[in-house]
PDB file of C-alpha atoms in Angstrom:
ATOM      1  CA  MET A   1      13.324 -43.213  -1.510  1.00 46.00           C
ATOM      2  CA  LEU A   2      12.256 -46.185  -3.264  1.00 44.00           C
ATOM      3  CA  PHE A   3      12.416 -49.771  -1.814  1.00 44.00           C
ATOM      4  CA  SER A   4      12.064 -53.367  -3.464  1.00 43.00           C
ATOM      5  CA  PHE A   5      11.651 -56.632  -1.905  1.00 43.00           C
ATOM      6  CA  ALA A   6      11.029 -60.097  -3.095  1.00 45.00           C
ATOM      7  CA  VAL A   7       8.654 -62.609  -0.976  1.00 45.00           C
ATOM      8  CA  LEU A   8       9.060 -66.314  -1.174  1.00 45.00           C
ATOM      9  CA  HIS A   9       6.213 -67.907  -1.478  1.00 47.00           C
ATOM     10  CA  ALA A  10       6.153 -72.028  -0.853  1.00 50.00           C
ATOM     11  CA  VAL A  11       3.828 -73.890  -3.219  1.00 49.00           C
ATOM     12  CA  LYS A  12       3.500 -77.938  -2.468  1.00 52.00           C
ATOM     13  CA  CYS A  13       3.963 -80.338  -5.646  1.00 50.00           C
ATOM     14  CA  PRO A  14       1.809 -83.471  -6.155  1.00 54.00           C
ATOM     15  CA  MET A  15       5.161 -85.069  -5.269  1.00 55.00           C
ATOM     16  CA  LYS A  16       5.374 -83.576  -1.802  1.00 57.00           C
ATOM     17  CA  LYS A  17       8.199 -81.359  -2.908  1.00 57.00           C
ATOM     18  CA  VAL A  18       8.522 -77.678  -1.779  1.00 54.00           C
ATOM     19  CA  ILE A  19       8.803 -75.274  -4.800  1.00 54.00           C
ATOM     20  CA  LEU A  20       9.911 -71.253  -3.664  1.00 52.00           C
ATOM     21  CA  ILE A  21       8.571 -69.036  -6.102  1.00 52.00           C
ATOM     22  CA  PRO A  22       9.613 -65.220  -5.868  1.00 52.00           C
ATOM     23  CA  LEU A  23       6.933 -62.727  -5.837  1.00 45.00           C
ATOM     24  CA  VAL A  24       7.636 -59.084  -5.980  1.00 48.00           C
ATOM     25  CA  ALA A  25       5.795 -56.432  -4.412  1.00 48.00           C
ATOM     26  CA  THR A  26       5.237 -53.403  -6.986  1.00 45.00           C
ATOM     27  CA  SER A  27       1.964 -52.132  -5.537  1.00 46.00           C
ATOM     28  CA  ALA A  28       4.246 -50.784  -2.509  1.00 45.00           C
ATOM     29  CA  LEU A  29       6.711 -49.277  -4.681  1.00 45.00           C
ATOM     30  CA  LEU A  30       4.078 -47.610  -6.702  1.00 49.00           C
ATOM     31  CA  GLY A  31       2.356 -46.029  -3.808  1.00 51.00           C
ATOM     32  CA  CYS A  32       5.587 -44.522  -2.778  1.00 50.00           C
ATOM     33  CA  GLN A  33       6.193 -42.775  -6.026  1.00 54.00           C
ATOM     34  CA  ASP A  34       2.419 -41.389  -5.999  1.00 55.00           C
ATOM     35  CA  SER A  35       3.099 -40.318  -2.484  1.00 55.00           C
ATOM     36  CA  GLU A  36       6.424 -38.302  -3.813  1.00 59.00           C
ATOM     37  CA  LYS A  37       4.695 -36.586  -6.913  1.00 56.00           C
ATOM     38  CA  THR A  38       2.023 -35.819  -4.624  1.00 57.00           C
ATOM     39  CA  GLN A  39       4.013 -34.024  -2.312  1.00 62.00           C
ATOM     40  CA  SER A  40       6.195 -32.281  -5.078  1.00 57.00           C
ATOM     41  CA  GLN A  41       2.900 -31.116  -6.537  1.00 58.00           C
ATOM     42  CA  ASP A  42       1.697 -29.459  -3.079  1.00 58.00           C
ATOM     43  CA  LYS A  43       5.540 -27.846  -3.028  1.00 57.00           C
ATOM     44  CA  SER A  44       4.946 -26.704  -6.407  1.00 52.00           C
ATOM     45  CA  ALA A  45       1.633 -25.116  -5.566  1.00 50.00           C
ATOM     46  CA  ILE A  46       2.683 -23.510  -2.586  1.00 51.00           C
ATOM     47  CA  THR A  47       5.505 -21.830  -4.166  1.00 50.00           C
ATOM     48  CA  ALA A  48       3.314 -20.479  -6.851  1.00 47.00           C
ATOM     49  CA  GLU A  49       1.067 -18.775  -4.234  1.00 50.00           C
ATOM     50  CA  THR A  50       3.931 -17.448  -2.627  1.00 48.00           C
ATOM     51  CA  GLN A  51       5.393 -15.935  -5.640  1.00 50.00           C
ATOM     52  CA  GLN A  52       1.823 -14.522  -6.647  1.00 42.00           C
ATOM     53  CA  ALA A  53       1.677 -12.669  -3.331  1.00 64.00           C
ATOM     54  CA  ALA A  54       4.992 -10.764  -3.232  1.00 75.00           C
ATOM     55  CA  TRP A  55       3.201  -7.763  -3.903  1.00 85.00           C
ATOM     56  CA  VAL A  56       1.243  -7.835  -0.611  1.00 91.00           C
ATOM     57  CA  GLY A  57       2.737  -5.480   2.108  1.00 92.00           C
ATOM     58  CA  ASN A  58       2.890  -2.087   3.514  1.00 94.00           C
ATOM     59  CA  PHE A  59       4.376   0.701   1.140  1.00 95.00           C
ATOM     60  CA  LYS A  60       4.800   4.374   2.196  1.00 96.00           C
ATOM     61  CA  GLY A  61       6.520   7.453   0.951  1.00 94.00           C
ATOM     62  CA  THR A  62       5.794  11.198   0.463  1.00 93.00           C
ATOM     63  CA  THR A  63       4.727  12.387  -2.917  1.00 93.00           C
ATOM     64  CA  PRO A  64       3.856  15.528  -4.534  1.00 90.00           C
ATOM     65  CA  CYS A  65       0.389  17.054  -3.471  1.00 85.00           C
ATOM     66  CA  MET A  66      -2.678  16.201  -5.421  1.00 83.00           C
ATOM     67  CA  SER A  67      -2.509  19.025  -7.682  1.00 78.00           C
ATOM     68  CA  CYS A  68       1.101  18.832  -8.385  1.00 82.00           C
ATOM     69  CA  LEU A  69       3.073  16.846 -10.990  1.00 82.00           C
ATOM     70  CA  SER A  70       6.479  17.180  -8.795  1.00 83.00           C
ATOM     71  CA  ARG A  71       7.540  18.672  -5.578  1.00 83.00           C
ATOM     72  CA  CYS A  72       7.565  22.160  -5.063  1.00 81.00           C
ATOM     73  CA  GLU A  73       9.423  24.203  -3.051  1.00 80.00           C
ATOM     74  CA  ASP A  74       6.584  25.852  -0.933  1.00 80.00           C
ATOM     75  CA  CYS A  75       4.669  22.436  -0.554  1.00 80.00           C
ATOM     76  CA  PRO A  76       5.849  19.577   1.609  1.00 87.00           C
ATOM     77  CA  GLY A  77       3.598  16.989  -0.400  1.00 90.00           C
ATOM     78  CA  MET A  78       1.719  14.260   1.269  1.00 91.00           C
ATOM     79  CA  ALA A  79       2.582  11.240   3.366  1.00 94.00           C
ATOM     80  CA  VAL A  80       1.172   8.043   1.511  1.00 95.00           C
ATOM     81  CA  ALA A  81       0.903   4.876   3.152  1.00 95.00           C
ATOM     82  CA  LEU A  82      -0.851   1.815   1.388  1.00 95.00           C
ATOM     83  CA  GLU A  83      -1.321  -1.706   2.536  1.00 95.00           C
ATOM     84  CA  LEU A  84      -2.023  -4.231  -0.001  1.00 94.00           C
ATOM     85  CA  HIS A  85      -3.836  -7.412   1.281  1.00 94.00           C
ATOM     86  CA  GLU A  86      -3.277 -11.027   0.283  1.00 92.00           C
ATOM     87  CA  ASP A  87      -6.888 -10.913  -0.381  1.00 94.00           C
ATOM     88  CA  GLN A  88      -6.657  -8.561  -3.045  1.00 94.00           C
ATOM     89  CA  THR A  89      -8.098  -5.577  -1.050  1.00 95.00           C
ATOM     90  CA  TYR A  90      -6.083  -2.490  -0.051  1.00 95.00           C
ATOM     91  CA  THR A  91      -6.166   0.276   2.545  1.00 96.00           C
ATOM     92  CA  LEU A  92      -4.957   3.694   1.252  1.00 95.00           C
ATOM     93  CA  THR A  93      -4.243   6.542   3.511  1.00 95.00           C
ATOM     94  CA  ARG A  94      -3.052   9.867   2.048  1.00 93.00           C
ATOM     95  CA  GLU A  95      -2.378  12.824   4.358  1.00 93.00           C
ATOM     96  CA  SER A  96      -1.484  16.412   3.322  1.00 90.00           C
ATOM     97  CA  LEU A  97       1.865  17.729   4.822  1.00 90.00           C
ATOM     98  CA  SER A  98       0.638  21.216   4.641  1.00 83.00           C
ATOM     99  CA  GLY A  99      -2.344  20.586   7.142  1.00 80.00           C
ATOM    100  CA  HIS A 100      -4.510  21.914   4.345  1.00 78.00           C
ATOM    101  CA  ASN A 101      -6.623  18.902   4.117  1.00 80.00           C
ATOM    102  CA  ASP A 102      -8.137  16.146   6.242  1.00 87.00           C
ATOM    103  CA  VAL A 103      -6.705  12.613   6.314  1.00 92.00           C
ATOM    104  CA  GLU A 104      -8.127  10.596   3.513  1.00 91.00           C
ATOM    105  CA  VAL A 105      -8.385   6.998   4.079  1.00 94.00           C
ATOM    106  CA  LEU A 106      -9.941   4.827   1.192  1.00 94.00           C
ATOM    107  CA  GLN A 107     -10.669   1.130   0.864  1.00 95.00           C
ATOM    108  CA  GLY A 108     -11.445  -1.213  -1.951  1.00 95.00           C
ATOM    109  CA  VAL A 109     -10.495  -4.074  -4.289  1.00 96.00           C
ATOM    110  CA  ILE A 110      -7.116  -4.162  -6.460  1.00 94.00           C
ATOM    111  CA  ARG A 111      -7.642  -5.303  -9.760  1.00 93.00           C
ATOM    112  CA  PHE A 112      -4.312  -6.463 -11.795  1.00 91.00           C
ATOM    113  CA  LYS A 113      -4.075  -5.156 -15.276  1.00 87.00           C
ATOM    114  CA  ASP A 114      -1.545  -8.035 -16.498  1.00 87.00           C
ATOM    115  CA  GLU A 115      -0.637 -11.708 -15.861  1.00 87.00           C
ATOM    116  CA  ALA A 116       2.430 -10.907 -14.107  1.00 84.00           C
ATOM    117  CA  LYS A 117       0.455  -8.753 -11.409  1.00 85.00           C
ATOM    118  CA  GLN A 118       2.885  -6.078 -11.756  1.00 87.00           C
ATOM    119  CA  GLN A 119       0.541  -3.422 -13.132  1.00 89.00           C
ATOM    120  CA  LEU A 120      -2.617  -2.796 -10.945  1.00 91.00           C
ATOM    121  CA  GLU A 121      -5.333  -0.355 -10.197  1.00 92.00           C
ATOM    122  CA  LEU A 122      -6.893   0.872  -7.147  1.00 93.00           C
ATOM    123  CA  GLN A 123     -10.436   0.612  -7.444  1.00 92.00           C
ATOM    124  CA  ASN A 124     -12.688   3.308  -5.805  1.00 88.00           C
ATOM    125  CA  VAL A 125      -9.779   5.478  -6.178  1.00 90.00           C
ATOM    126  CA  GLN A 126     -10.330   8.842  -8.479  1.00 86.00           C
ATOM    127  CA  THR A 127      -6.704   9.774  -8.918  1.00 88.00           C
ATOM    128  CA  ARG A 128      -3.426   8.563  -8.910  1.00 88.00           C
ATOM    129  CA  ASN A 129      -5.204   4.826  -8.675  1.00 87.00           C
ATOM    130  CA  LEU A 130      -2.624   3.067 -11.421  1.00 88.00           C
ATOM    131  CA  LEU A 131       0.183   1.628  -9.786  1.00 89.00           C
ATOM    132  CA  TYR A 132       3.454  -0.435 -11.116  1.00 90.00           C
ATOM    133  CA  VAL A 133       4.882  -3.010  -9.037  1.00 88.00           C
ATOM    134  CA  ASP A 134       8.677  -3.504  -9.161  1.00 87.00           C
ATOM    135  CA  LEU A 135       9.447  -6.462  -7.021  1.00 81.00           C
ATOM    136  CA  ASP A 136      13.035  -6.342  -7.583  1.00 83.00           C
ATOM    137  CA  ASN A 137      13.383  -2.767  -5.604  1.00 86.00           C
ATOM    138  CA  GLN A 138      10.207  -3.456  -3.170  1.00 88.00           C
ATOM    139  CA  GLN A 139       8.741  -0.517  -4.427  1.00 90.00           C
ATOM    140  CA  LEU A 140       5.485   0.739  -5.861  1.00 92.00           C
ATOM    141  CA  GLU A 141       5.560   3.360  -8.534  1.00 92.00           C
ATOM    142  CA  ILE A 142       2.382   5.588  -9.244  1.00 92.00           C
ATOM    143  CA  ARG A 143       1.442   6.186 -12.624  1.00 92.00           C
ATOM    144  CA  VAL A 144      -0.431   8.833 -14.494  1.00 90.00           C
ATOM    145  CA  ASP A 145      -3.933   8.083 -14.654  1.00 87.00           C
ATOM    146  CA  GLN A 146      -5.776   6.406 -17.517  1.00 83.00           C
ATOM    147  CA  THR A 147      -2.316   6.470 -19.520  1.00 86.00           C
ATOM    148  CA  ALA A 148      -0.236   4.485 -16.856  1.00 88.00           C
ATOM    149  CA  LYS A 149       2.659   6.119 -18.247  1.00 91.00           C
ATOM    150  CA  ARG A 150       5.648   7.567 -15.735  1.00 90.00           C
ATOM    151  CA  TYR A 151       5.385  10.903 -14.330  1.00 89.00           C
ATOM    152  CA  GLN A 152       8.210  13.254 -15.443  1.00 89.00           C
ATOM    153  CA  MET A 153       9.587  13.292 -11.942  1.00 89.00           C
ATOM    154  CA  GLN A 154       9.131   9.705 -11.596  1.00 88.00           C
ATOM    155  CA  SER A 155      11.233   9.530  -8.394  1.00 89.00           C
ATOM    156  CA  ASP A 156       8.560  11.829  -6.660  1.00 91.00           C
ATOM    157  CA  PHE A 157       5.987   8.936  -7.066  1.00 91.00           C
ATOM    158  CA  VAL A 158       7.442   5.950  -5.428  1.00 93.00           C
ATOM    159  CA  LEU A 159       6.219   4.287  -2.210  1.00 93.00           C
ATOM    160  CA  ASN A 160       8.851   1.684  -0.689  1.00 93.00           C
ATOM    161  CA  LYS A 161       8.053  -1.353   1.306  1.00 93.00           C
ATOM    162  CA  ALA A 162       8.106  -1.260   4.856  1.00 89.00           C
ATOM    163  CA  VAL A 163      10.476  -3.866   6.587  1.00 77.00           C
TER     164      VAL A 163
END
């Protein structure tokens, strides 16, 4: 909100008459505008950080086992839980639902492969380490290693964001 005001300053003339001279205070007016600009810039920075961190969260799903490219009738697959942290680290937990393998817990750093932060790579993970972030649907899609192409049965490789 902008305010303007005038101050009257009395000056005595040699003939002993008082002359009133209006003075306008502009420094207070400019200071107010600077304050509004700073607040606006602070809000913009917070909004940008919030948008950048939209990929943060817990994602869960069931995927085919590590040796399969789609779900098999005789294999229940793997339970996958992935926590993406704001400091660009992750915790990945994979559990074979057939009970043949031990629970695998991996931690490391996330590396973004694009500026939009929709393609990321989990460092220290040997297979199924490339992900596509679908913020509209609150999902992560696991992509084929090295090529980042979709699996033929893409719907078998989706992790949903936990609410």
